[in-house]
Structure formats: structure tokens, C-alpha cells
Amino acid sequence: MATPRIVIIGGGFSGLMAAYHLSHHVPEAHLTVLEPYAEWGLGLAYSTPEPVHLLNVRADRMGALAGQPGHFWAWLSTQPEGGIYAAGSFVPRCIYANYLRSLRVAIEARASLIHVVSEAVAVHPRGDTHVVTDADGKQWPADAVLIATGNPVPSSEGLLPKGSHVPEYYLLPSAWNAQGLSERIRSLRPDRPLFILGTGLTMVDSVMSLQRHGYSGRIIALSRHGHLPLPHVELDASMEMHPHIGETLMSLPPRVRLWCRAFRHAAEQVTRQGGDWRGVVDALRPYTVRLWQRLSATEKKRFFRHLFSVWNIHRHRMAPEVHAVIDAWRAEGRLALLAGRLTHVEAGPEDMRIHWVPRGKNEVQIHDVQAMLACVGPGYDMRRSRSPLFQQLLKDGVLNAHDSGYGVVLHQANSGIFMMGTPCIGASLETTAVPELRDQAANCAMAIKEYLHST
Ligand SMILES: Cc1cc2nc3c(=O)[nH]c(=O)nc-3n(C[C@H](O)[C@H](O)[C@H](O)COP(=O)(O)OP(=O)(O)OC[C@H]3O[C@@H](n4cnc5c(N)ncnc54)[C@H](O)[C@@H]3O)c2cc1C
């Protein structure tokens, strides 16, 4: 083959690290990265300039290279600001972005690579190869295509209840638009609460931004379960692991309910012995994908319906210093977490009125708020995605929705299309954070190399 052409759709952490490994494994290839952000390699998570947005994984586990969890920590130790952090620190994500920039510089020095500042909207076959079309109508021929589009943006449909119409000025820019949000925060009044839809890590980031930019009013945050992510704690070696939990679950029949019971039992036992449930969650991690793959589609659906939210708050924890801020807001009565369903939103001349029904109840409650911030997290049901790319790939049968309803799967293996990261959530569950993505990026690059050599 002449120079192989590889198109990477999505230039976040996954696209960056796939490019890193491709530049080693297929050094003769030409790489095209389609990424709408002006700067590629950071993605949603690491584009934030806010120093109060911290990593939710300790520094010594955030290495971007496969098999080298300490690589980031080693890099940080050589930086001027490195001295103020320890291996167990939760470092600002904007510092992690500098680490990713240093890897990008290395890739760009080594590989033939262009960054196209545009979104991919379609992938079509052309003979034995493919052609990727971007939002500007340009076409990018590809011998191999990697889909690394990360966290699916939730559909705006369904965000507000049917029949609710809210003028734009009541909706604050999301936490991801740091500049837009900080400008709007200055115009907020302290005497009227702010409404946040969502109580997960995105809500937590938003509260950190609101605090930093001087918002002194109250916040009402609503989600279906009202669950707040739990904090990390310092674990000493004796508390850190429950080595048998993975094997215990593997030995049981693949039923979510049985696993849940065994997990609870192990966590209680560890706690009684002076340990911590976090050690049990962390010990499960090397087994999660294998356990997940044993479950039937029905059991996976059961997990997503009943346990996903509980799992997420235990598994994706917040930094202790962030938790301290959130705790203080709650203790001062400035942050109220509600569990329930938003049923109606109406806009008046100065305020908006939200109607909601508490979980397990029927009567409607009402709050008058000055504005709303949507922090609802990724939209994992790609059949409802507003991404033209996923709509086309699903319609053309290149991708199928996963049986669980979460994420997608490739219809045909070995077709020259590869996929990694969050779109694979239905197939692997653990596929969204750096410790998994760094291995996936290396594996994808190797699979692409083998595919190119076989054609
Ligand atoms: C706020 C936040 C904080 C996080 N903190 C941590 C953490 O501390 N530690 C950790 O391990 N994990 C963390 N994560 C998990 C995070 O998802 C991963 O660490 C990692 O950044 C995911 O990278 P990704 O490239 O797969 O996805 P993303 O970062 O979402 O990047 C995907 C990229 O694809 C682009 N894209 C999407 N569709 C298209 C298209 N059609 N055409 C072209 N480009 C497209 C997007 O613009 C985006 O830049 C965090 C996630 C979020 C959202």
C-alpha cells in the first residue's frame, strides 16, 4: 500500500493517544484528526481553564501511556509547579492539559498529521476503503477510520419537559463553556436561587465555577435519584484492596442482584475490619469488563436501570478538596439536592418557575428560580443522539445500538472502522476514564496496524 491514510474522528484524550501509538506502530501513515475544538488533544474534560476543576483520579494513576500509570506524575515532577503536589494529589485539569500538550508536540514532531477543525458528519465506503465527510462538505479518504468521539452530548430533546418553553436568556452556558459561564455568573442576583438540572460531577464542576466567580446565592439541584458523587479518601495499604472480590463475583452466576449482594457483604466486612468500601470498588476494577461481558442483555439493562447511578457515585468519586467545598455549601443551606422529576418549566418576565415531583411521591412542588444550568451528563442512548455522524452510521447499519440501549457496536468487524471510548459503554462498561482509555488507545493502534498490513 502507498502511504496509508488514517482518519481519527474526535481529538480528545482517546484520539490523541491513538495518534501517539499510531505514530509509533505505523510511522509511514498520514493521520487526519477531525476535531471541532480549535485545539486538539484535550477534549471536553481537559479543555477547562478553571483551576478549581480538578482531576478525579490521583496524579500517580493518570499516566496517558499504556502500562505506565506513573507517567503523568513523573512529568509533573519535572514542572515548576510540580513541587506543590504529591503522588496522591488531585491536580487541576488545566495542568493535565499541559501534559497532554507535551505528548501532542511529540506526536506532531514524529508523524505526518493534520488537524481539521471540523466535525465528521458521515463515513461511507469507497471500494475497499472509506471516505469521511466533514461538516464543511470536505471529504477525507481513509484506509482506516477510528471513531473516538468520547462522551455523547445529551439530546436537547427531553431536557425540558414537553410543553415547557424557556427563553435562551434563562439558560446559562454549560460548565464546559467556562468563559461564557463566568460572564453570566457576574449578572446573577444573590436573592434568587439558581436551578441546576443534574447532581453529578458536571454539577460539582459548575458549583466550583460559581463559587470561584463570586456567586453568593442559593442553588437547587435536581436529579432522578439526587445522588451526589462520593469523595475520595486517603487509603493506606491495608485499606486499599479487597483482593478476592473480583474472583468472588466471577464464581457466582451472572446476575446483577447476586453480585450486588456479594459486593455489599464484602464492603461491610471490610468496613468492620477497619477498611474502607472504596478499596472494594477499586479491587473490582481489573475484573469489571470481564464481569460485564458475562451478563446477558437483560441483566445489563437491569444494571443500567437500577444501579448505574449508584455505581457511578461510588466509582467516579470527587477530589476531597472539592467535596469539602460542596459539603460547606450544603451545610450553609446554599446547595439543596433534590431527588425527583422535572415536570414543567414556565418563564415569567423576571424569573422562571420549575415544577417537580419528588421521587416516590405524586404532589408537585414549585420553586421560583432566576436561571437554569443543565448538567445532565452524557447521552448514552446513541439512537437519540443529535450527532449527524451517529445518525448516519446507525441508519446505514455500520453501527448498531448495543442490546442494552447504551452505546453502539460495530456491525462488522474487520471493515476498516475502529471505535474506542464511551461509545463502547454497552460492550465494556469501563470505557470512559484514562486508566482504561490508555490501554484501549494502544490496542486500537495495534489493531489498525494489523488491519492495514492484511489489506
Ligand atoms: C468533566 C470531566 C472530567 C473528567 N475527569 C476525569 C479524570 O479526572 N480522570 C479520568 O480518568 N477521566 C476523567 N474524565 C473522563 C474522560 O471522559 C476521559 O478522561 C477522557 O477525557 C475521554 O476522552 P475521549 O477522547 O474519549 O472523549 P472526549 O474528551 O469527550 O473527546 C472526544 C472529542 O471528540 C470530538 N467529537 C465528537 N464528535 C465528533 C465528530 N462527529 N467529529 C469530530 N470530532 C468529534 C469532541 O469535540 C471531543 O473533543 C472526565 C470527563 C469529564 C467530562
PDB file of C-alpha atoms in Angstrom, residues 49 105 135 174 202 209 248 289 306 327 342 348 364:
ATOM      1  CA  PRO A  49      -9.152  26.711  32.044  1.00  0.00           C
ATOM      2  CA  VAL A 105       4.112  18.110  20.437  1.00  0.00           C
ATOM      3  CA  ALA A 135     -19.411  19.484   8.336  1.00  0.00           C
ATOM      4  CA  SER A 174     -22.761  24.941  30.375  1.00  0.00           C
ATOM      5  CA  THR A 202     -20.776  18.188  35.981  1.00  0.00           C
ATOM      6  CA  SER A 209     -17.053  27.685  38.905  1.00  0.00           C
ATOM      7  CA  THR A 248     -15.875 -13.983  44.227  1.00  0.00           C
ATOM      8  CA  VAL A 289     -15.032  -5.658  31.877  1.00  0.00           C
ATOM      9  CA  HIS A 306     -31.418   0.306  38.762  1.00  0.00           C
ATOM     10  CA  ASP A 327     -20.159  19.953  51.862  1.00  0.00           C
ATOM     11  CA  LEU A 342     -38.858  17.884  36.491  1.00  0.00           C
ATOM     12  CA  GLY A 348     -42.080  34.843  33.671  1.00  0.00           C
ATOM     13  CA  VAL A 364     -45.988  18.725  42.551  1.00  0.00           C
TER      14      VAL A 364
END
